[in-house]
XYZ file of C-alpha atoms in Angstrom:
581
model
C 0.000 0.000 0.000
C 1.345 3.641 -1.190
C 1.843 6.290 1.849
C 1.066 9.399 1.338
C 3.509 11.701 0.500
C 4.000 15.453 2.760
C 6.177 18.156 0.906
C 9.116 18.786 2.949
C 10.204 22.375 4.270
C 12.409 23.932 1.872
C 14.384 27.100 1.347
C 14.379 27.513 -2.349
C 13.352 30.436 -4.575
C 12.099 30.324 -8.388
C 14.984 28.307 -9.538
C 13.124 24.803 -7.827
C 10.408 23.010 -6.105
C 12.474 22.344 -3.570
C 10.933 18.799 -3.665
C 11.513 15.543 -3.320
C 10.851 12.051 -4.714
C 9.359 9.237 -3.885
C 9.214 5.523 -5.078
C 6.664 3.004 -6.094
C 7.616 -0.150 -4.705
C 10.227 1.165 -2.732
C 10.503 3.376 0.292
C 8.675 6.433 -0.534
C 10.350 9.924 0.307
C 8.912 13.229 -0.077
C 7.183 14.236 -3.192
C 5.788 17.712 -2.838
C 2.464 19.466 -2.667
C -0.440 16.598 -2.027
C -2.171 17.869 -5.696
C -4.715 15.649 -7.697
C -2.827 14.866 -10.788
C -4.202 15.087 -14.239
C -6.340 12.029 -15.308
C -4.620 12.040 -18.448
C -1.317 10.593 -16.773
C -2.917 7.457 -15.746
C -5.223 7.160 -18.944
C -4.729 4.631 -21.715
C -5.605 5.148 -24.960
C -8.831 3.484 -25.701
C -9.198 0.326 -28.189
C -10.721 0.735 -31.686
C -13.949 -1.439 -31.246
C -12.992 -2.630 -35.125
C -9.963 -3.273 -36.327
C -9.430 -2.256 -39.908
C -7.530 -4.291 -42.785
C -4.232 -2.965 -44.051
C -3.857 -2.807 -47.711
C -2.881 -5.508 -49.634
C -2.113 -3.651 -53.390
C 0.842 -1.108 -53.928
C -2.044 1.446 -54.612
C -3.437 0.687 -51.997
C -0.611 0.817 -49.200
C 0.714 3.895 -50.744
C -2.350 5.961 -50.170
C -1.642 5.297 -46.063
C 1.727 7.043 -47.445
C 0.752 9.834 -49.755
C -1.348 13.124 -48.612
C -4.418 13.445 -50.534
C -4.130 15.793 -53.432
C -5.492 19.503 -53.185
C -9.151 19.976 -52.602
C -10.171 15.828 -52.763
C -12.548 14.730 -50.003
C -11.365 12.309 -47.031
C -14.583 10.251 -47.623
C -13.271 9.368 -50.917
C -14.505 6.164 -52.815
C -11.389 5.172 -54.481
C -10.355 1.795 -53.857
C -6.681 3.165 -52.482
C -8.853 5.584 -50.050
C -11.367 2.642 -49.198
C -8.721 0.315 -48.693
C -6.055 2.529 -46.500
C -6.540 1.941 -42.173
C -8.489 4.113 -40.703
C -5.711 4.750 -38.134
C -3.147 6.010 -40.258
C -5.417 8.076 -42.741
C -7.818 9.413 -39.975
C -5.761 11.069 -37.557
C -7.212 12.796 -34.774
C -7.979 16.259 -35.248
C -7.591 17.980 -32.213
C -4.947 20.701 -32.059
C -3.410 20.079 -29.240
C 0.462 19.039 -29.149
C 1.867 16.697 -27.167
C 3.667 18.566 -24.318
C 6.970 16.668 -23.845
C 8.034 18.295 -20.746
C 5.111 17.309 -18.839
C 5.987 13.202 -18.822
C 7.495 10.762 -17.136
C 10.777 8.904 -18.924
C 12.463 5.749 -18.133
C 15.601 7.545 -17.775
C 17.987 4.597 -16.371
C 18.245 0.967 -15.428
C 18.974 1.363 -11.687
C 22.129 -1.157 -11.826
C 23.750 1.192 -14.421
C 23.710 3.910 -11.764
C 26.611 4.820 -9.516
C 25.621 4.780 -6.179
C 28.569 6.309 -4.713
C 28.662 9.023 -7.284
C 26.843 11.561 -9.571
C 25.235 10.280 -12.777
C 25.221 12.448 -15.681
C 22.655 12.593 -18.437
C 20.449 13.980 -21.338
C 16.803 14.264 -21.260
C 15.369 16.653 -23.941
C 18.297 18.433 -24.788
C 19.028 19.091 -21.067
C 21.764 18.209 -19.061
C 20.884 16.345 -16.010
C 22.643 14.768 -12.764
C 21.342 11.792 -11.141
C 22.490 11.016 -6.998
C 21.725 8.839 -4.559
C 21.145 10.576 -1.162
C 21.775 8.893 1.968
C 18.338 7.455 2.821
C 18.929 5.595 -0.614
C 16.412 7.359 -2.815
C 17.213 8.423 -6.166
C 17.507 12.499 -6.905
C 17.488 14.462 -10.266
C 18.869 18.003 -10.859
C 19.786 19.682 -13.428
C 23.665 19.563 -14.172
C 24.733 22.816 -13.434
C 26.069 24.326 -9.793
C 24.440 28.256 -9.517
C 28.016 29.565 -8.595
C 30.125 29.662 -12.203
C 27.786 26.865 -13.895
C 30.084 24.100 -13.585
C 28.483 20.267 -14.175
C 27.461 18.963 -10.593
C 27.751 15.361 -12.518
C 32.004 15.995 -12.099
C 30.824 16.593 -8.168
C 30.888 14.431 -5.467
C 28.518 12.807 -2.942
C 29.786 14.607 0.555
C 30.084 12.662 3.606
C 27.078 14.552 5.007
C 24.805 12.730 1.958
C 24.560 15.652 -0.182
C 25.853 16.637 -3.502
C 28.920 18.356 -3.521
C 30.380 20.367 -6.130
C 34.075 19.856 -6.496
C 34.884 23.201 -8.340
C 34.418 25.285 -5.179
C 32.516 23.261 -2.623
C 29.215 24.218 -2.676
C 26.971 21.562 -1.250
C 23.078 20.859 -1.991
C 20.499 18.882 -0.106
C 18.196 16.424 -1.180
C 15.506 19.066 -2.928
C 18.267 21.197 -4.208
C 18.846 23.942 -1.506
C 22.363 25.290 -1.030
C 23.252 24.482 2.314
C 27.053 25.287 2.238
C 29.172 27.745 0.940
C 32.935 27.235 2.162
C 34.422 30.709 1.190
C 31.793 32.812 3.466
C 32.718 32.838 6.835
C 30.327 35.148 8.250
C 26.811 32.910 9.561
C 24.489 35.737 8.502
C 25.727 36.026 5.187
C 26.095 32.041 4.876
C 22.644 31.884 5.583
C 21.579 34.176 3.249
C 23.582 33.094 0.567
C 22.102 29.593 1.230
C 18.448 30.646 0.941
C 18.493 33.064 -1.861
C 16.781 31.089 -4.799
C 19.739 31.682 -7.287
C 21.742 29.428 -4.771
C 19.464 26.562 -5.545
C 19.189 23.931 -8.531
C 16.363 22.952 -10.259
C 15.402 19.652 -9.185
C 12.911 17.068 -11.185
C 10.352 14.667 -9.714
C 11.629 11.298 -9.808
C 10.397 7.858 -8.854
C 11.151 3.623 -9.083
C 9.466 1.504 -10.984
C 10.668 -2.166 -11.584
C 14.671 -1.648 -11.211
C 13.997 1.641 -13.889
C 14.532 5.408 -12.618
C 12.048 7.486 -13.815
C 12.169 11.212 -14.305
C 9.429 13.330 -14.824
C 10.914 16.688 -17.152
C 9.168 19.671 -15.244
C 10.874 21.071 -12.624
C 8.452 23.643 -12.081
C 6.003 23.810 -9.166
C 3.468 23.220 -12.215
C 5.038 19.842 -13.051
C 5.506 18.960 -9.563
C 1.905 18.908 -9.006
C 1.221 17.373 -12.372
C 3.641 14.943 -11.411
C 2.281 13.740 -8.289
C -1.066 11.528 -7.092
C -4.453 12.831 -5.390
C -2.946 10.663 -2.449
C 0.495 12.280 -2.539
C 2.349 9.118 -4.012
C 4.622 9.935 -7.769
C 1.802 9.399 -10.484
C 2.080 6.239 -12.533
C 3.793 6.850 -15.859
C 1.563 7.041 -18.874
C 3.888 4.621 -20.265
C 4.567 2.201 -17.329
C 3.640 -1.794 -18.356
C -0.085 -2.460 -16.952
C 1.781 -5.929 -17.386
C 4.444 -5.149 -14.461
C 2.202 -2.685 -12.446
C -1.391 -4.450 -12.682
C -1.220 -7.874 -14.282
C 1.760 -9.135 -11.759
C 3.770 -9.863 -14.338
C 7.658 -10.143 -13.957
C 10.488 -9.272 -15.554
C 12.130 -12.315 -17.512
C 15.854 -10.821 -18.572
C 18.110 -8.157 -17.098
C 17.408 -4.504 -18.626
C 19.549 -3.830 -21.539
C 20.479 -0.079 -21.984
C 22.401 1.423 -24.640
C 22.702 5.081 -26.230
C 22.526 5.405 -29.390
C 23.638 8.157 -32.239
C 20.073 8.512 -33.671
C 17.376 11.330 -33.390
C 14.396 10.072 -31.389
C 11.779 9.740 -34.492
C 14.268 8.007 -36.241
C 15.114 5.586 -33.441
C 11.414 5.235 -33.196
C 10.037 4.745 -36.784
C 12.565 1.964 -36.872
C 11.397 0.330 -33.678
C 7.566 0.424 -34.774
C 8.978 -1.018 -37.829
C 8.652 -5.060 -37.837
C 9.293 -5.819 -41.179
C 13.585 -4.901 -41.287
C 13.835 -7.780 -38.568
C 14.368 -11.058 -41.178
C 16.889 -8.738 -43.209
C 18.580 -6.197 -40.745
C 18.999 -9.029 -38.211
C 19.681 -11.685 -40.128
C 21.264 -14.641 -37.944
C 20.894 -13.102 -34.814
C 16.670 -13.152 -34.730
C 16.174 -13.207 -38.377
C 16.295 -14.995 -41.325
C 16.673 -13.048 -44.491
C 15.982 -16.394 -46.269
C 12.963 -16.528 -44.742
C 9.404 -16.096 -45.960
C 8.902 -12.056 -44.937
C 5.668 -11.483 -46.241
C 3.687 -9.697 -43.585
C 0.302 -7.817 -43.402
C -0.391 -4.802 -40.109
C -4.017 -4.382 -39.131
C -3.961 -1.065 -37.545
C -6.081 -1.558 -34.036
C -5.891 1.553 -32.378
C -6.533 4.864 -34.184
C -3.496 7.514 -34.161
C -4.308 9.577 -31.243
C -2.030 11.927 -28.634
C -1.519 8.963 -26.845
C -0.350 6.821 -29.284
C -1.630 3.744 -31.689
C -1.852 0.172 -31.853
C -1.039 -2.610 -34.856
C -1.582 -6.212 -35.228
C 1.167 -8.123 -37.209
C 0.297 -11.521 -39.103
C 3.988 -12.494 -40.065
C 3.869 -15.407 -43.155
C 3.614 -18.953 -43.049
C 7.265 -19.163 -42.377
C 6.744 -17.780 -38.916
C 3.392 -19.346 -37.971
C 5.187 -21.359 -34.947
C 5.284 -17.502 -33.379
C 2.008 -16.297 -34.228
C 0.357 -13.023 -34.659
C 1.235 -10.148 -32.322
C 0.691 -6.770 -31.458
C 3.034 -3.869 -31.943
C 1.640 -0.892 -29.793
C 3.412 3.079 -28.996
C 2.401 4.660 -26.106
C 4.041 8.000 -25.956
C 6.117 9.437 -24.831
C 8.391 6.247 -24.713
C 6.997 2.876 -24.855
C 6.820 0.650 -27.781
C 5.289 -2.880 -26.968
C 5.713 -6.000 -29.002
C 3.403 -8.311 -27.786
C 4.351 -11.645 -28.625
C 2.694 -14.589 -27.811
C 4.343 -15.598 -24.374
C 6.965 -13.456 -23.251
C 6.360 -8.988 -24.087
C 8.877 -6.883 -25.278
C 8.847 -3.599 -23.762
C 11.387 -0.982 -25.948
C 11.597 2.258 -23.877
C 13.453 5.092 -25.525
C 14.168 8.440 -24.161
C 14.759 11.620 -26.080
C 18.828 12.588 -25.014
C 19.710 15.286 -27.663
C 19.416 15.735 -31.071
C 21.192 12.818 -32.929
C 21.132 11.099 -29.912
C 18.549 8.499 -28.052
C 18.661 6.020 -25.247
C 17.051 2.496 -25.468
C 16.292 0.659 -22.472
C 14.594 -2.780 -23.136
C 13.577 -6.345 -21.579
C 11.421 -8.904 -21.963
C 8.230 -9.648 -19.318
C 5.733 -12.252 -18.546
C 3.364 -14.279 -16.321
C 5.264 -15.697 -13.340
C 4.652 -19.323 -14.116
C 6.588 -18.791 -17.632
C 9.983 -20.066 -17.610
C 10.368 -18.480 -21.364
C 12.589 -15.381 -21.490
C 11.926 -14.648 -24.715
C 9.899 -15.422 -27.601
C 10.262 -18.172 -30.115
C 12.380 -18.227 -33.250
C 11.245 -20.646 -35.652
C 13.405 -18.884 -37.818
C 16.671 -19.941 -36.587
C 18.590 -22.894 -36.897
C 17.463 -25.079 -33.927
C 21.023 -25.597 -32.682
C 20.959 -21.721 -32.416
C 17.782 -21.644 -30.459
C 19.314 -24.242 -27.882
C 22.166 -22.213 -27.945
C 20.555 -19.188 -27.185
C 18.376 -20.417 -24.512
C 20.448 -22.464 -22.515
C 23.616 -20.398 -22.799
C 22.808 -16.846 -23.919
C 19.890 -16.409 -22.057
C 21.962 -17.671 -18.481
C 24.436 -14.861 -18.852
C 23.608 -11.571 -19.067
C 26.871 -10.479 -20.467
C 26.706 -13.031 -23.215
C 23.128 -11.685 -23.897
C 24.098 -8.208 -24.142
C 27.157 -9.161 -26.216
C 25.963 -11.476 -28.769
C 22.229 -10.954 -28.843
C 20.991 -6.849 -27.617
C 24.312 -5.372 -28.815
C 24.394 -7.477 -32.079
C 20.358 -6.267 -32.517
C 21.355 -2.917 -32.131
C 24.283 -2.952 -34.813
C 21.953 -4.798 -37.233
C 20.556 -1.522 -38.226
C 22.244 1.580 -36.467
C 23.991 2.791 -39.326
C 21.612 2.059 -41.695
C 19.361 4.576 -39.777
C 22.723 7.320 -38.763
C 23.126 7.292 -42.373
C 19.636 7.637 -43.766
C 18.692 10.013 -41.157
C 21.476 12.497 -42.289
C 20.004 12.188 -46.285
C 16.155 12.638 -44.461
C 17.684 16.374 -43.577
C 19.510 17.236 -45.776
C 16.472 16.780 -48.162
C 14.224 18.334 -46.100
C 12.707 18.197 -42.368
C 10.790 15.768 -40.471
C 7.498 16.401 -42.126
C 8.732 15.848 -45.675
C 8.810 12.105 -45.031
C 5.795 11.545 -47.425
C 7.633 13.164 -50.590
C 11.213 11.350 -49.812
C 10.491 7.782 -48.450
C 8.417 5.433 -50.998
C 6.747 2.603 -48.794
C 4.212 0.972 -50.568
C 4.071 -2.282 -48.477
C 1.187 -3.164 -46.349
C 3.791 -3.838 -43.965
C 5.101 0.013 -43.552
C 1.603 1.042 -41.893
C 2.935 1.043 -38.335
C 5.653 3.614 -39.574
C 3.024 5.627 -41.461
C 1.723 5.916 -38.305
C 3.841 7.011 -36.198
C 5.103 9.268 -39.039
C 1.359 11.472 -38.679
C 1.579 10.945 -35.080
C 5.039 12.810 -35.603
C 3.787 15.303 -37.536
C 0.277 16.095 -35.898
C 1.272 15.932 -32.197
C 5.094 15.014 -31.675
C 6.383 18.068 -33.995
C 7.147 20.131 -30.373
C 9.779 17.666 -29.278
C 12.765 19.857 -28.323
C 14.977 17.683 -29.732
C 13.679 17.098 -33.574
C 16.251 18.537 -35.640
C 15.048 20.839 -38.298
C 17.540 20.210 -40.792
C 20.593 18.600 -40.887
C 22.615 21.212 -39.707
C 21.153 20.459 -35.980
C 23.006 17.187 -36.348
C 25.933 15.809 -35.176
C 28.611 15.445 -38.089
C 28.297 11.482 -39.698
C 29.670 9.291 -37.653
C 32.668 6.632 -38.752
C 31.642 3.246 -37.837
C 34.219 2.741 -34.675
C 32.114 5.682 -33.324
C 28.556 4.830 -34.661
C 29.826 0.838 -33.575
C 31.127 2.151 -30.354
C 29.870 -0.555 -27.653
C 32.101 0.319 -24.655
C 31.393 4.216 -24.025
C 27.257 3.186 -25.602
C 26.978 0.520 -22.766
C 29.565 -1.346 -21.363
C 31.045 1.617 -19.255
C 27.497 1.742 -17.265
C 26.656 -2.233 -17.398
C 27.499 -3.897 -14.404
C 27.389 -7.290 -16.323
C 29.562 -6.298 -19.400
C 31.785 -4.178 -17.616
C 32.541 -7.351 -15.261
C 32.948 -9.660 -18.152
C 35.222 -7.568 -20.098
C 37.587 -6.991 -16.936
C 37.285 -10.512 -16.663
C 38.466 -11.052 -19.785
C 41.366 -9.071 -19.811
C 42.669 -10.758 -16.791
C 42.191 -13.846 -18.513
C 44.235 -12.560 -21.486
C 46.881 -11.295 -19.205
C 47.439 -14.701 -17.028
C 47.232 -16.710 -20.318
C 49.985 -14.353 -22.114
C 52.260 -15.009 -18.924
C 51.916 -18.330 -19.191
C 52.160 -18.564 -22.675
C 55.963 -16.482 -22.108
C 56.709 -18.990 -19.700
C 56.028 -21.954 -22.126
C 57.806 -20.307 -24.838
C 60.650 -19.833 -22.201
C 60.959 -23.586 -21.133
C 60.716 -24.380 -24.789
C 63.749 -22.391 -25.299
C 65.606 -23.926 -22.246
C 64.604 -27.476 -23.224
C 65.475 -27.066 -26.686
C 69.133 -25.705 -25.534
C 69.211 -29.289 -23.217
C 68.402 -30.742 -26.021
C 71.042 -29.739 -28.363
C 73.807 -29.525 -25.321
C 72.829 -33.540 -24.589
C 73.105 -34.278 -28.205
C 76.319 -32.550 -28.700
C 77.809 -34.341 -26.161
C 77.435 -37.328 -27.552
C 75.262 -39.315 -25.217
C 71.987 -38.917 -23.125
C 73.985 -39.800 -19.741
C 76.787 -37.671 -20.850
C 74.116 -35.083 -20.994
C 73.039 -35.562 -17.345
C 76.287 -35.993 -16.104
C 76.902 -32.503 -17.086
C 73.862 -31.142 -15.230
C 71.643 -31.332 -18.195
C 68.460 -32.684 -19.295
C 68.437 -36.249 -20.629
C 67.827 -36.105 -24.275
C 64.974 -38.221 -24.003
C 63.431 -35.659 -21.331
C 64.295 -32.581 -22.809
C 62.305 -33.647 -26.019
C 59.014 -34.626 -24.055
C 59.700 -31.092 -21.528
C 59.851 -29.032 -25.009
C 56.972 -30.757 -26.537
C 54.668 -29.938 -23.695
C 55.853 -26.571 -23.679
C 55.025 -26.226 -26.908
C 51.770 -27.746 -27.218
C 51.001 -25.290 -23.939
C 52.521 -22.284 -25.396
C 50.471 -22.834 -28.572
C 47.075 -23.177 -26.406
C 47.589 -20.499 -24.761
C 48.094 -18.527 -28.258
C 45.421 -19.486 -29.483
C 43.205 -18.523 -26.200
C 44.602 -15.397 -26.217
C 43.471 -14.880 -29.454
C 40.212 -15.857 -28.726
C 39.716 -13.922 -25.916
C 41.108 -10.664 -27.612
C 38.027 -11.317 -30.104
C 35.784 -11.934 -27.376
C 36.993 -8.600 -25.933
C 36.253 -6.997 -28.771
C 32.453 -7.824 -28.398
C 32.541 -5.373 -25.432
C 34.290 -2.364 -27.222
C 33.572 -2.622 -30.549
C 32.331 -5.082 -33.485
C 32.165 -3.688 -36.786
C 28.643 -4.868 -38.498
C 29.095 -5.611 -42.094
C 25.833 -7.068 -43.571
C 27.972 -8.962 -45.793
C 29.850 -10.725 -43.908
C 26.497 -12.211 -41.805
């Protein structure tokens, strides 16, 4: 049961809330003013009562794509009209933009987060510190100390429990009060330093949900109240799993986080996108052999909330089954497979740059941590589930890091052409789609364009990008994710110790080689084997079998080194090349 939540006393001025956080499922902490929340937080988008047939001509699908011309009716009879969903063609009309600031995000996996430290981060285009105080919740403030502006993430957590900045000392409490100032001496003029609201920083609501921080991106005493309950508790995220939160559900694999050099509604038209799966991830949970015809029913009508699809994959893929492939905005994109869910969270970080947070969930009594592959080889599946699937940092390395390489830099790349062309709303004129299967994207695309268009971080052209990217940097694995995975970062320290005790003993058998071989020669040169021992040397006959072993070590031990270096390499970068898969 959820305690109520009390505001604590706090000393700041316009600059924060001066609030708190709290945590679902965890020990809840301060909050801030007991407000009712907005209904909309909690509200799911409702269920088209029919579902309507994607097209199944050319015409047909690229009428979902194509604006109707100048002055043509949306009740049109043409058989492209007639046949296009409802969903993508229909959009909701209402005005109203979809406020990004004013949502919660599944910011980080909690066992990526440095407890003993500051955490930095991007959220919208703005930089952001994450700290655990010393009753063990989880804080959020923006990265910047009031004094000269220098990143509070380069800070330190003080031995009184609050965040220190290390440029001059300045410490802040839990809702981002200044409560020290080293270089004034004077107590008055401390304490009014301390509780003049330019000494504070802007702190965010924050709460727990399933081992994921959430942060809501208001910092205002507006989105303080939005953010919070009628009963004081943080309000459930619009995109939290009703699997995990009111089905009892559980979560069947580790998180798996990684950022990634892509603009949010590219990183998100390719994740509502099913169809690149058989090519794009070819060997790893594709088959680009395979049968990859596919049809999308769209379910649920584009609205501000999001849409729904269902996905009837060919033949080929019947042992899976149709399933549903659902956005709920701002961050949640749900493939519903039958048995185990995928939940994709992505937050916005910056322009040309996204973070992707994902894991699989189902019903307690399911042993399956993913779903099936009918696809694959079935020495692969057994592979996968009864080695892959046991180690996280196998997992990450040869399954969620290979996924994500499958298609990065087709998307880095394309999204750089996208604008330079044009903006985000001239998708219509540049990309040609006229599969039945490209109706999720279509959607999202309008959704985009009729209430996403506000996102801070949607570049306008390409000039709001990043340069491109080489593929060591788009590839980059370590500074992506292994840096802030406790599983990979374990396994590739691992690793290298392995490497390093294997090259010493590796020296040492090329060392005794080198000894026995000089026995060897020395015991032949003197004519006999017992001449050879009288003189303090190896038998002949011994210093054979002693270099033979050292050889047949030394080359083992090559050859695991070498092994292990390419192992390592799974951890810090693996260049992708389609062909070579």
């Amino acid at each position: 049961m959820l305690q109520s939540l009390q505001r604590p006393a706090g000393t700041c001025g316009p600059r924060t809330t001066c609030g708190a956080h709290g945590s679902l499922g965890a020990k809840l902490l301060p909050l801030g003013p007991k407000i009712a929340r907005s209904n909309a937080l909690r509200k799911q988008f409702k269920t088209a009562t029919a579902a309507v047939e994607a097209p199944t001509s050319p015409a047909a699908a690229q009428a979902l794509q194509d604006p109707p011309p100048a002055g043509s009716s949306s009740s049109s009879n043409s058989p492209a009209a007639a046949a296009a969903p409802a969903a993508a063609e229909g959009v909701e009309r209402a005005d109203e933009k979809f406020n990004w600031y004013k949502a919660w995000y599944p910011i980080a996996a909690l066992e990526t987060l440095k407890t003993d430290a500051p955490n930095a981060v991007h959220l919208l285009g703005m930089r952001l510190v994450l700290w655990q105080d010393k009753q063990g919740g989880w804080r959020c403030f923006e990265d910047l100390c009031p004094h000269r502006l220098a990143p509070l993430s380069e800070g330190r957590i003080h031995e009184s429990g609050e965040l220190q900045c290390t440029y001059h000392g300045w410490r802040f409490n839990e809702q981002g009060g200044c409560t020290s100032i080293p270089q004034i001496g004077d107590a008055k003029a401390h304490s009014t330093a301390c509780s003049s609201g330019r000494a504070c920083v802007s702190a965010f609501p924050t709460q727990v949900l399933q081992g994921m921080l959430w942060v809501f991106a208001d910092s205002s005493p507006e989105g303080w109240a939005e953010a919070t309950a009628a009963d004081g508790t943080p309000a459930l995220p619009a995109a939290a799993s009703p699997e995990l939160m009111q089905q009892g559900w559980e979560i069947k694999s580790p998180w798996f986080q990684r950022d990634v050099p892509l603009s949010y509604d590219i990183l998100l038209e390719n994740m509502t996108d099913p169809a690149h799966v058989p090519q794009s991830h070819h060997g790893v949970v594709g088959d680009r052999e395979s049968d990859q015809r596919m049809t999308i029913q769209m379910t649920t009508p584009v609205t501000k909330a999001g849409f729904g699809s269902l996905v009837s994959p060919a033949a080929a893929l019947a042992g899976r089954g149709d399933y549903e492939v659902s956005y709920t905005a701002p961050s949640l994109v749900k493939y519903q497979f039958p048995g185990p869910t995928m939940l994709l969270y992505a937050s916005p970080s910056a322009k040309g740059w996204s973070r992707v947070v994902m894991t699989f969930v189902g019903p307690p009594d399911s042993k399956q941590s993913r779903p099936v592959t009918p696809q694959l080889p079935p020495a692969l599946n057994w592979f996968i589930d009864n080695v892959v699937e046991r180690f996280p940092a196998l997992q990450h390395a040869l399954n969620r890091n290979a996924i994500i390489d499958g298609d990065t830099y087709f998307m880095h790349a394309s999204e750089r052409t996208l604008y330079e062309r044009g903006n985000h709303s001239s998708w219509s004129r540049q990309y040609y789609m006229p599969a039945a299967a490209d109706a999720a994207v279509v959607s999202w695309r309008k959704w985009v364009d009729k209430f996403g268009s506000s996102l801070p971080v949607l570049p306008s052209s390409a000039a709001d990008l990043p340069p491109m990217m080489t593929r060591e940097q788009v590839f980059d694995r370590y500074n992506q994710h292994t840096k802030d995975c406790p599983h990979c970062k374990a396994a590739l320290r691992n690793t290298e110790l392995a490497i390093g005790l294997l090259a010493i003993l590796g020296a040492v058998a090329a060392g005794t080689l080198v000894v026995a071989a000089v026995n060897a020669a020395a015991a032949a040169a003197a004519g006999t084997a017992a001449a050879g021992s009288a003189g303090g040397l190896l038998p002949l006959g011994a210093a054979g079998k002693l270099a033979a072993a050292a050889a047949a070590v030394a080359a083992a031990a090559g050859a695991a080194v070498a092994g292990l270096l390419k192992f390592r390499q799974l951890f810090i970068f693996n260049d992708y090349v389609h062909a070579g898969h």
